Coordinates of C-alpha atoms (C1' of nucleotides) in Angstrom, one line a residue:
Chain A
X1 CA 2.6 31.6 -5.2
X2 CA 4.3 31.1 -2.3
X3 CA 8.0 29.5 -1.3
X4 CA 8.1 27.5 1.5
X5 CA 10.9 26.2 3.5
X6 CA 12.3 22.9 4.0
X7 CA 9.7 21.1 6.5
X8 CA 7.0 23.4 6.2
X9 CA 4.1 21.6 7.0
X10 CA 1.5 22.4 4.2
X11 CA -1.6 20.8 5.0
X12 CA -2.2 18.8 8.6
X13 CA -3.7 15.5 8.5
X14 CA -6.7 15.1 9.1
X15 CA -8.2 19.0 8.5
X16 CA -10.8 21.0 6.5
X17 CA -9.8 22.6 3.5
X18 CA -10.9 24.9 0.5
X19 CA -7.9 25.5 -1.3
X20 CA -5.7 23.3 -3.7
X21 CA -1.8 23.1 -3.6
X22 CA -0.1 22.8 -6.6
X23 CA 3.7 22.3 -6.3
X24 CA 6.0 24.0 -9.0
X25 CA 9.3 23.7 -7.6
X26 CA 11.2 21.4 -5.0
X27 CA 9.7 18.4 -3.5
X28 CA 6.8 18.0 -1.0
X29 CA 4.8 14.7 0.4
X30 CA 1.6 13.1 1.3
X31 CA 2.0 10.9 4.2
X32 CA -0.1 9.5 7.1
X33 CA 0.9 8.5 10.5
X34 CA -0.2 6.0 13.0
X35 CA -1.2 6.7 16.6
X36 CA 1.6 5.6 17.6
X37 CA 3.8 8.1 15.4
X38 CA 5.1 6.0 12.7
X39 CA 5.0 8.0 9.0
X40 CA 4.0 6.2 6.3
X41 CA 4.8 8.8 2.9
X42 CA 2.1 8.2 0.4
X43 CA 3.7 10.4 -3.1
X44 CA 5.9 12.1 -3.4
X45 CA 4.9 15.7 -5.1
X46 CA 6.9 17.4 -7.6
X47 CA 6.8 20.0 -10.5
X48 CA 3.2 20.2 -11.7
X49 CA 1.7 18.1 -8.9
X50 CA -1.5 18.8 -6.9
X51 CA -0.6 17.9 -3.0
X52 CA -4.6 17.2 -2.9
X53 CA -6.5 16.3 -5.9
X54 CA -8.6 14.7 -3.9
X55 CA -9.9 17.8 -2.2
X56 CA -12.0 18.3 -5.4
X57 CA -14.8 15.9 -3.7
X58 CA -14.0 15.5 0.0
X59 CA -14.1 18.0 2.2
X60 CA -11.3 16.8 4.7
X61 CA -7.9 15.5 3.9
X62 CA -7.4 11.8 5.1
X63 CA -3.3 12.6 5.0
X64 CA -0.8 15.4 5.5
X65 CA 1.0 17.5 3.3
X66 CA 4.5 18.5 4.0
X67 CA 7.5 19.6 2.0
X68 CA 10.6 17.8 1.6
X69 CA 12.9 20.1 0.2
X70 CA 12.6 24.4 -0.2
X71 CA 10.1 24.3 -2.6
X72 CA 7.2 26.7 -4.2
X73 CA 4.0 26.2 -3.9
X74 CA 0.5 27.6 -5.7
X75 CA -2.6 27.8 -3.7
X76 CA -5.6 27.9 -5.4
X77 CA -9.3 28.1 -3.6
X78 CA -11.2 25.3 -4.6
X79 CA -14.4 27.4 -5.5
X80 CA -12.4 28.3 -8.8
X81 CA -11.7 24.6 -9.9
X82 CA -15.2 23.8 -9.5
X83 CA -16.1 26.6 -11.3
X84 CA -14.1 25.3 -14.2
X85 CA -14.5 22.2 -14.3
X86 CA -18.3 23.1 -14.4
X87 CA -17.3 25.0 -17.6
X88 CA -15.0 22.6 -19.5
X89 CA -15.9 19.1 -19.6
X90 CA -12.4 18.3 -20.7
X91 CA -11.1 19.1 -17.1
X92 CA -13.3 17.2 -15.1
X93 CA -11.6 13.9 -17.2
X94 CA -8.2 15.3 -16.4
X95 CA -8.7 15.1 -13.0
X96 CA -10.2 11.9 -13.4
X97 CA -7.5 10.9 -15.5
X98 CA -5.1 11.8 -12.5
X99 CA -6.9 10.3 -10.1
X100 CA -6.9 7.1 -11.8
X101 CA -3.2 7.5 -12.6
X102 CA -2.5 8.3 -8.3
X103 CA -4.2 4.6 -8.3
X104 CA -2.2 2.8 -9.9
X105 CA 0.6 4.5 -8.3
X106 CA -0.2 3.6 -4.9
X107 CA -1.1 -0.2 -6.3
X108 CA 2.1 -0.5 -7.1
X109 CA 3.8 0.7 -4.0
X110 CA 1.5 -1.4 -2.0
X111 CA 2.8 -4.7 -3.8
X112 CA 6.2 -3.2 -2.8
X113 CA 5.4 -2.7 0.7
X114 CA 3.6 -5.7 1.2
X115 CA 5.7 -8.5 -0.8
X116 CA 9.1 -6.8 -1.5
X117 CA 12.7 -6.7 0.7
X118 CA 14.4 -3.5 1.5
X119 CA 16.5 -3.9 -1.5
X120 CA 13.8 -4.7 -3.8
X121 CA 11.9 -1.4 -2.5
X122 CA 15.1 0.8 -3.1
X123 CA 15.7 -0.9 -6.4
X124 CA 12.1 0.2 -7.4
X125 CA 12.1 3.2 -6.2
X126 CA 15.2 4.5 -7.9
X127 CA 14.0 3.2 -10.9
X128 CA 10.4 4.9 -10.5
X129 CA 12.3 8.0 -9.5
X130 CA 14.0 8.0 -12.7
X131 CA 11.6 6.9 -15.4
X132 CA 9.5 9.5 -13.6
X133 CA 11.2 12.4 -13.1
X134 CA 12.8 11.8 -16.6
X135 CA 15.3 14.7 -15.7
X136 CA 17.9 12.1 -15.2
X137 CA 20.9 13.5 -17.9
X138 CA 23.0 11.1 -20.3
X139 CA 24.4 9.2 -17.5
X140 CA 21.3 8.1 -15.6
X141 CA 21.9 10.8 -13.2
X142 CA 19.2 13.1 -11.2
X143 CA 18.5 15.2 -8.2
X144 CA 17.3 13.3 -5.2
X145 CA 16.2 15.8 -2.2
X146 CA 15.0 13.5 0.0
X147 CA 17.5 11.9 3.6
X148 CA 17.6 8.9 3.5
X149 CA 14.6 8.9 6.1
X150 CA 12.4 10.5 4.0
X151 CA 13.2 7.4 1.4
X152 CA 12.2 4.9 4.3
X153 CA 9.2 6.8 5.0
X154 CA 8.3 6.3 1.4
X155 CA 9.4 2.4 1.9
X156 CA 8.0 1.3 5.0
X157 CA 11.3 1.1 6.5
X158 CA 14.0 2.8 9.0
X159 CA 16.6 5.0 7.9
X160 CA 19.1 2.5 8.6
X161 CA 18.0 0.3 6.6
X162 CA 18.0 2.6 3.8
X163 CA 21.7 3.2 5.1
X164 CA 22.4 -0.3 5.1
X165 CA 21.1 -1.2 1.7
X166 CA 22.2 1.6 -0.6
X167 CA 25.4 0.2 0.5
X168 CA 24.4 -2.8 -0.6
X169 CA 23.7 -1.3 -4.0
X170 CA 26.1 0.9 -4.2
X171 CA 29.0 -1.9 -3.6
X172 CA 27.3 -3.9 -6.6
X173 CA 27.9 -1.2 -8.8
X174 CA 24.5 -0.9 -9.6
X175 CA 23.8 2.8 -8.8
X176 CA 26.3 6.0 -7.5
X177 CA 25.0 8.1 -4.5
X178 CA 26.4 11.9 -4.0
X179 CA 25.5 15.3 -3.4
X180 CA 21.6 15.3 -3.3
X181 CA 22.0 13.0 -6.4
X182 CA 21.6 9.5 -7.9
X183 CA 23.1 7.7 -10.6
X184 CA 21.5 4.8 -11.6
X185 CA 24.8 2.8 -13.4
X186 CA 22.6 -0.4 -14.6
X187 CA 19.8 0.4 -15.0
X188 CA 18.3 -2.9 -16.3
X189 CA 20.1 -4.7 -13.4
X190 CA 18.2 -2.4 -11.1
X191 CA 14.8 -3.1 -13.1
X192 CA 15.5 -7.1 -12.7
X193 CA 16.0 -6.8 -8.8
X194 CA 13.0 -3.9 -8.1
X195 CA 10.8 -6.0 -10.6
X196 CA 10.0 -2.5 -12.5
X197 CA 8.3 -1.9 -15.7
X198 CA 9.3 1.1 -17.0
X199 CA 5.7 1.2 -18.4
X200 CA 3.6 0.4 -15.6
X201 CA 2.8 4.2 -15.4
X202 CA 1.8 5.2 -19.3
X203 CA 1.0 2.1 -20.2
X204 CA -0.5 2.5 -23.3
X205 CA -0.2 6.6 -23.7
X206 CA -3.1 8.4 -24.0
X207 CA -6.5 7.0 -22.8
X208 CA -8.0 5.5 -25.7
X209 CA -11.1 4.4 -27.2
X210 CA -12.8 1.7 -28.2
X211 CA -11.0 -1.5 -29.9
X212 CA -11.8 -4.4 -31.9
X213 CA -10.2 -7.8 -30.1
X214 CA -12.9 -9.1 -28.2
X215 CA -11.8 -10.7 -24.4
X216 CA -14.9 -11.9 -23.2
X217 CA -13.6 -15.9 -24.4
X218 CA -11.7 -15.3 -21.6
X219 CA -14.6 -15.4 -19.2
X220 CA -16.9 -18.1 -19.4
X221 CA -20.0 -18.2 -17.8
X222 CA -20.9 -20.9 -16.0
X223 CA -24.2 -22.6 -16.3
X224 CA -26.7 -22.1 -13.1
X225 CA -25.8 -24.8 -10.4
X226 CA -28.5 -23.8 -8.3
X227 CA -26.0 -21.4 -6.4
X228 CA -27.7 -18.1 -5.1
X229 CA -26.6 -15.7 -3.5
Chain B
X1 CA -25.2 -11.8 -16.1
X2 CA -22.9 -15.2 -15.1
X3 CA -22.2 -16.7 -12.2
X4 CA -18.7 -18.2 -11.5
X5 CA -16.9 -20.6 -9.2
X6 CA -14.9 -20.2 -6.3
X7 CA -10.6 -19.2 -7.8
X8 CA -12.1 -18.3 -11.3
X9 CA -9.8 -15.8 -13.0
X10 CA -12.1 -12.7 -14.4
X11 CA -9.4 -11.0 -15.7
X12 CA -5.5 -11.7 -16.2
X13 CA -2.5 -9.7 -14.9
X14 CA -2.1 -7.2 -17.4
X15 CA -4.5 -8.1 -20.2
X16 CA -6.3 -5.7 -22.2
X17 CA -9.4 -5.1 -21.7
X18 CA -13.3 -3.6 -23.2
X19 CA -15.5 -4.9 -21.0
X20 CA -16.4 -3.6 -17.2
X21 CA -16.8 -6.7 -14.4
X22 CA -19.4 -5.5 -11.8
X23 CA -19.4 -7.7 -9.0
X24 CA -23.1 -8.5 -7.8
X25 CA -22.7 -11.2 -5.7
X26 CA -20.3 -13.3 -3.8
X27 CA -16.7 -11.7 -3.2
X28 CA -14.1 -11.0 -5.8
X29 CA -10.3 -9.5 -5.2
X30 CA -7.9 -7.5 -7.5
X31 CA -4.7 -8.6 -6.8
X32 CA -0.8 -8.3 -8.2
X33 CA 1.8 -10.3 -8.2
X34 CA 5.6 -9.9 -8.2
X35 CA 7.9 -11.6 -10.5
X36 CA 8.5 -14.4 -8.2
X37 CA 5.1 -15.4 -7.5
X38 CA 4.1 -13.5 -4.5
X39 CA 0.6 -12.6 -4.8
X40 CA -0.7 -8.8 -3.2
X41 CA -4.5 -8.5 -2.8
X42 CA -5.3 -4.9 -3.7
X43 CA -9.1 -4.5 -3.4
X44 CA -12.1 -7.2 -2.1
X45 CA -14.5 -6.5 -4.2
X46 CA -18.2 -7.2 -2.9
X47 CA -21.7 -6.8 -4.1
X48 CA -21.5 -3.1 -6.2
X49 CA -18.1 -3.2 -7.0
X50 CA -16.4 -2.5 -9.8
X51 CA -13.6 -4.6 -10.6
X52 CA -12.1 -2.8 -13.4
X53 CA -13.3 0.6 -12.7
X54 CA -9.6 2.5 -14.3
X55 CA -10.6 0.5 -17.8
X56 CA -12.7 3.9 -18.4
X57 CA -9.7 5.3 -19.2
X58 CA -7.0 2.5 -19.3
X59 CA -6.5 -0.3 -22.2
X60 CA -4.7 -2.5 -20.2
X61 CA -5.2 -3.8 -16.4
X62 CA -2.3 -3.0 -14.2
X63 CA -3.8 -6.5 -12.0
X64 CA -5.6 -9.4 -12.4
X65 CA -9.3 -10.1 -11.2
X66 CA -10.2 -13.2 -9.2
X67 CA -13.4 -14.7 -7.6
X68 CA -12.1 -15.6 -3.8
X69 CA -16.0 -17.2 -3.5
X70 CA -18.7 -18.2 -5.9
X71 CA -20.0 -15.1 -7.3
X72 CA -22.2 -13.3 -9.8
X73 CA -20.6 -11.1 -12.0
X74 CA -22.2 -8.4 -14.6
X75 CA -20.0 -7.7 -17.9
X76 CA -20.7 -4.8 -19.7
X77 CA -18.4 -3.5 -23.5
X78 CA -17.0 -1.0 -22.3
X79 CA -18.4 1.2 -25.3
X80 CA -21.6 1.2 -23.4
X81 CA -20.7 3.2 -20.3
X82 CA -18.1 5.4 -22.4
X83 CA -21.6 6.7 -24.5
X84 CA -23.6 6.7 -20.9
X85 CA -20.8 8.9 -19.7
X86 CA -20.9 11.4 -22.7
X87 CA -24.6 12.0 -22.5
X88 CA -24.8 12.3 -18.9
X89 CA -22.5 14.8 -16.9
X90 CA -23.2 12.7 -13.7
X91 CA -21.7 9.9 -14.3
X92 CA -18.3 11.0 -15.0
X93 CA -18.5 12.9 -11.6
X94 CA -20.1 9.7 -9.5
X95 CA -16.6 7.5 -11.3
X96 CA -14.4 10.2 -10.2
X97 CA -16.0 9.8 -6.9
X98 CA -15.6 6.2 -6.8
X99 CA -11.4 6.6 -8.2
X100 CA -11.0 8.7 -5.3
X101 CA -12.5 6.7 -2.5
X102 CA -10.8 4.2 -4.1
X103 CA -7.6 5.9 -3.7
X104 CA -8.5 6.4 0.2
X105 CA -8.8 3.2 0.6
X106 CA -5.4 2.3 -1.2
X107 CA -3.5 4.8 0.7
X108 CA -5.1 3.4 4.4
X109 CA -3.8 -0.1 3.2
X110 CA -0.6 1.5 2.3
X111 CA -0.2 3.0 5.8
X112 CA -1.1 -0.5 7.1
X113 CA 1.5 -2.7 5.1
X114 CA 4.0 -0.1 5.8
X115 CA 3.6 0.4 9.4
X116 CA 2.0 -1.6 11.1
X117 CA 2.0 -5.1 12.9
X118 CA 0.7 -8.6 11.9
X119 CA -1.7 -7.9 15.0
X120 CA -2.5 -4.3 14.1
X121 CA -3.0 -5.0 10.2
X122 CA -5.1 -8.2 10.9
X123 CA -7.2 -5.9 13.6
X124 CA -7.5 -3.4 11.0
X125 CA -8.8 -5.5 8.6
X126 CA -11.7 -6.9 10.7
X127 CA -13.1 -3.2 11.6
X128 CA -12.8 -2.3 8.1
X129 CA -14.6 -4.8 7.1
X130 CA -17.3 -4.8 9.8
X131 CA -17.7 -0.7 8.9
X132 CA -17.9 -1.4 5.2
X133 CA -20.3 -4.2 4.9
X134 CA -22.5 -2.9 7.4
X135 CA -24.1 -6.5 7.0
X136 CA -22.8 -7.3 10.7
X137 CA -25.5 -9.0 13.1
X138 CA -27.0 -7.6 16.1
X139 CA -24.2 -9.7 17.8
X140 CA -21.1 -8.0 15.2
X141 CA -20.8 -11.2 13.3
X142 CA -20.5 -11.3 9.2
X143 CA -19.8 -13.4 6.8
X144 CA -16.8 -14.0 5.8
X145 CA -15.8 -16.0 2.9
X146 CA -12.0 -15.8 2.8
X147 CA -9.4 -18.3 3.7
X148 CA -6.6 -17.4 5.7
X149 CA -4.5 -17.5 2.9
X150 CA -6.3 -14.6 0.8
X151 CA -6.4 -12.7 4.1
X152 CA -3.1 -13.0 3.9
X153 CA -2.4 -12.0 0.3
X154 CA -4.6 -9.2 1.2
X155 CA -2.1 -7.7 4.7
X156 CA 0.8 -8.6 3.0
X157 CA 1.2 -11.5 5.3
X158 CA 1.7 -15.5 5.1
X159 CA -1.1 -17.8 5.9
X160 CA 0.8 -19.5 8.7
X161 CA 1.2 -15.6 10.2
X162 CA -2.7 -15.3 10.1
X163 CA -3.4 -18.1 11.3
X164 CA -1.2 -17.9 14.4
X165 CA -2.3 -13.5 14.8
X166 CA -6.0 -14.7 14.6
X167 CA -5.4 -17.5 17.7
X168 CA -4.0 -14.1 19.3
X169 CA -6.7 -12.1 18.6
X170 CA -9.0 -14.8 19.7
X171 CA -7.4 -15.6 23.0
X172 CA -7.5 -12.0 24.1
X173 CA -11.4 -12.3 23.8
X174 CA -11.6 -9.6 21.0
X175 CA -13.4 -11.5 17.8
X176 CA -14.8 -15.3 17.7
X177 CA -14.6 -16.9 14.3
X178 CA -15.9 -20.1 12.8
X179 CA -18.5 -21.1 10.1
X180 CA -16.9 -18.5 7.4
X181 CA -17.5 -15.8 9.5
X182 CA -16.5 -13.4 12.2
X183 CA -17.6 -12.2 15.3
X184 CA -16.2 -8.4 17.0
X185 CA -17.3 -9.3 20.4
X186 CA -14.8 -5.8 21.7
X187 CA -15.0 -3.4 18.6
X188 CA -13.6 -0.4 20.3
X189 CA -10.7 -2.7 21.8
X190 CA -9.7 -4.0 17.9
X191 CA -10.3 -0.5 16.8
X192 CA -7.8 0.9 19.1
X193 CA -5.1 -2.0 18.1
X194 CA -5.6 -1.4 14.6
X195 CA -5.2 2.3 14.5
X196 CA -8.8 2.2 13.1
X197 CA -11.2 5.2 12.3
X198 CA -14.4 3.9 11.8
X199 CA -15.3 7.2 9.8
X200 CA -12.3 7.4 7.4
X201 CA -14.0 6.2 4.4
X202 CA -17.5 8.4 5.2
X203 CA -15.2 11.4 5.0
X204 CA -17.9 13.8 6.5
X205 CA -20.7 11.8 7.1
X206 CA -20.9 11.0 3.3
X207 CA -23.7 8.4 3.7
X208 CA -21.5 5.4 2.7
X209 CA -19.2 4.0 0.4
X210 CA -21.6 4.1 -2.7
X211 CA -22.1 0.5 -4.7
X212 CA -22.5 0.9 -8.4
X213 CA -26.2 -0.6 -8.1
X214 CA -27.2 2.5 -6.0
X215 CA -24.5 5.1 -7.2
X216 CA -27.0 7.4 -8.5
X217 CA -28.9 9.3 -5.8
X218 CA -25.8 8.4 -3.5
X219 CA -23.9 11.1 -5.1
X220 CA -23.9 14.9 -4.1
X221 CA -23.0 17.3 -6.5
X222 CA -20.4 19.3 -4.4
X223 CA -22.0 22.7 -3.8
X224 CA -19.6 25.7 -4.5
X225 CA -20.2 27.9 -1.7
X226 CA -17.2 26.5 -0.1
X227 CA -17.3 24.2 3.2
X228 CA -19.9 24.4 5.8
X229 CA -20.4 21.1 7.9
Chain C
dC1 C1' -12.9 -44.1 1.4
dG2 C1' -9.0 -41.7 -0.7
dG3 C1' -8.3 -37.0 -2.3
dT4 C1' -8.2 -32.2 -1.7
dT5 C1' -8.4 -28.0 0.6
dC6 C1' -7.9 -25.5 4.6
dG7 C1' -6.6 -24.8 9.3
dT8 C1' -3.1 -25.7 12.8
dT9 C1' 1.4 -26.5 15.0
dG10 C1' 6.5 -26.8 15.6
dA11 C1' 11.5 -25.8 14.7
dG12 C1' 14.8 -23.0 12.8
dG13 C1' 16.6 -18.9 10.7
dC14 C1' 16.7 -14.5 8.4
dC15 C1' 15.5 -9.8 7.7
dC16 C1' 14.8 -5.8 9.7
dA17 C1' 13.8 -2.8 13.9
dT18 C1' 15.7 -0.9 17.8
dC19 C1' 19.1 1.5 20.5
dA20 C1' 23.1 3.9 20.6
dA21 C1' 27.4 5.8 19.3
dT22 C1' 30.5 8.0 16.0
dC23 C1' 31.6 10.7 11.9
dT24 C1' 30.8 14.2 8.6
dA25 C1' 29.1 18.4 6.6
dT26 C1' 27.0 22.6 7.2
dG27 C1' 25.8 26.6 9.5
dT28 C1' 26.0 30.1 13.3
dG29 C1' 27.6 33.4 16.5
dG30 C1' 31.3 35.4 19.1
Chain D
dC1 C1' 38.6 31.9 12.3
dC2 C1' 37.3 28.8 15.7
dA3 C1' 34.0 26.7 19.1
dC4 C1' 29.8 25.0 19.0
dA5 C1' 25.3 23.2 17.5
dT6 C1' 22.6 20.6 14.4
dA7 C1' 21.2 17.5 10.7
dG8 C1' 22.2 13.7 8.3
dA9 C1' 25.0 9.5 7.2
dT10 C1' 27.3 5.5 9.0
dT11 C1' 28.4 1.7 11.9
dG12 C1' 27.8 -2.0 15.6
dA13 C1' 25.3 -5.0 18.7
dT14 C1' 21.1 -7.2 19.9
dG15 C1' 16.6 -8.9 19.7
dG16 C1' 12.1 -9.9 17.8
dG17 C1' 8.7 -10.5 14.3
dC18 C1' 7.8 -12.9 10.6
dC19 C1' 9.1 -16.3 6.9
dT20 C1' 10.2 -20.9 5.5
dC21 C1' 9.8 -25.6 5.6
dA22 C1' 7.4 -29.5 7.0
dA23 C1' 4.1 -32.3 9.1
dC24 C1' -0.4 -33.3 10.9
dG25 C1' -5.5 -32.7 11.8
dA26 C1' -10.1 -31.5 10.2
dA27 C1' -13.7 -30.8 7.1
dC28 C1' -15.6 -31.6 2.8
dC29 C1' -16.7 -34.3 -1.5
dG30 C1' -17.0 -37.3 -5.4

DNA sequence: CGGTTCGTTGAGGCCCATCAATCTATGTGG
DNA sequence: CCACATAGATTGATGGGCCTCAACGAACCG
């Protein structure tokens, strides 16, 4: 267990590693950069967290690991989690589980990035932040950490856009900004512009098994034309 | 086994789901789409993929499924590979493997539709593509069955964007197109634009991206004596 | 040969990046 | 306690990259 300091580069892009990082307190990030020096933030880590799940089959990270805020920070060597998961077949499904969960994740934010405005992006991302976190308190309010350039490194944006478009919010009444916090004020307003679904992320709870309805009348197989391919 | 036609929807936007698509032939494309219709390619799916591969432990699809060309597409219930996966300790691991390249490649498109230019993403796209079929020519030409609007639905861009980047690309001697395919005549020059890395999918000289067909004896169990290479 | 799909081209405009300056809050050392 | 430094938020001006709309050409096909 460690505490690290705000900026504290965890992990460098690009570089061997045998340990895991779980974070247990404050904020960190994954991010990547281009040659050229522009950051892209990939997640955003918090409580509970592993900065590099992925480390469990590659050998090199393919992004960085920095934190956002003072935050603390176990290390694990990977030789352990092997070990266990080698014991316990349940594990081994976790991780998969996660892994599968960080997809869907980053699906989503790449149909933000790619097809959403700034505002749309915000919108989302508050709303993500919140369903997410679910520390927000009776009024729809929780901690936010991150400068507003961390939040367009998360949104393919510049700070001042951030700037310029939590105004924007912010004069529609739709959320309240102040002291490393957020208040989301309507939430379903905020849902309608971000095009959220508050259940993208646990869609249907805990992985479950087989079921009757049968799909396949959806697809139907066309008769050979002949094609070959 | 079926084969099916050029714009046939495998799967819908959300559906549930109990059956696995393998794509054998042709080209395929998960995709998303916001609630005003714009349409985000999230995966191209060629011969080996998986188009559904998260249904091992999701009940609903987070995207749609779409053939982009004629294609040949394996189904499978679901049940099937849930039993394989229970008897054999493999398999879990080689679809863990899969999630997480997977999740590589999400986060590298991420990084692209974030930061990067018409020119850079479109440049991208043609090396990653060239790398990951590995069915380029002698001369760096491969087939290439996608119209300019799916490559654009795949950068996050318009057609009428592509289009116009392409002539760019084209006029600056770097790729040569025609006949549903494309030719790399300066691969390091589009490599440098794009902010590619040729190796950033073989993290570590893994042999290749492995294809479901040959999944198998392309994994490596992970050995526990911590890294060497 | 008309219909359809896809590629191509042009004109106009908006969104967002860029650059740069100012303002505020916080912290630090003398 | 104040002068100073620094980080982050805010604001303005300007320009460019990409979208939008719209039309036309080209290839394919029943």
């Amino acid at each position: 267990m460690a505490i690290g300091q705000t900026g504290q580069e965890l992990m460098r892009e690009g570089e061997p590693t045998d340990h895991f990082h779980i974070v247990s307190g404050g904020w960190a990030c994954r991010y990547k950069t281009t040659r050229d020096g522009a950051r892209q933030i990939m997640a955003l880590l918090v409580h509970g967290d592993i900065a590099n799940l992925d480390s469990f089959l590659f050998d090199r990270l393919t992004y960085g690991v920095r934190l956002v805020s003072a935050a603390e920070v176990l290390t694990n060597p990977r030789d352990r989690l092997l070990a266990l998961a080698d014991q316990h077949a349940g594990m081994i499904k976790t991780l998969t589980w996660l892994a599968f969960a960080e997809n869907a994740i980053l699906s989503q934010w790449a149909l933000c990035l790619g097809r959403q405005s700034a505002k749309q992006r915000l919108a989302h991302l508050f709303c993500e932040l919140s369903v997410w976190l679910d520390s927000a308190d009776s009024h729809g309010r929780f901690d936010l950490p991150l400068t507003q350039e961390h939040i367009a490194g998360v949104l393919g944006l510049t700070s001042v856009r951030v700037n310029r478009t939590s105004q924007q919010l912010r004069a529609e009444g739709l959320i309240e900004t102040g002291n490393c916090a957020v208040t989301i004020v309507k939430m379903d307003a905020l849902c309608r512009i971000g095009d959220f679904k508050p259940s993208y992320l646990h869609d249907d709870g805990d992985p479950a098994y087989p079921r009757a309805t049968r799909r396949d009348d959806r697809y139907q197989p066309v008769p050979h034309t002949g094609l070959s391919l």
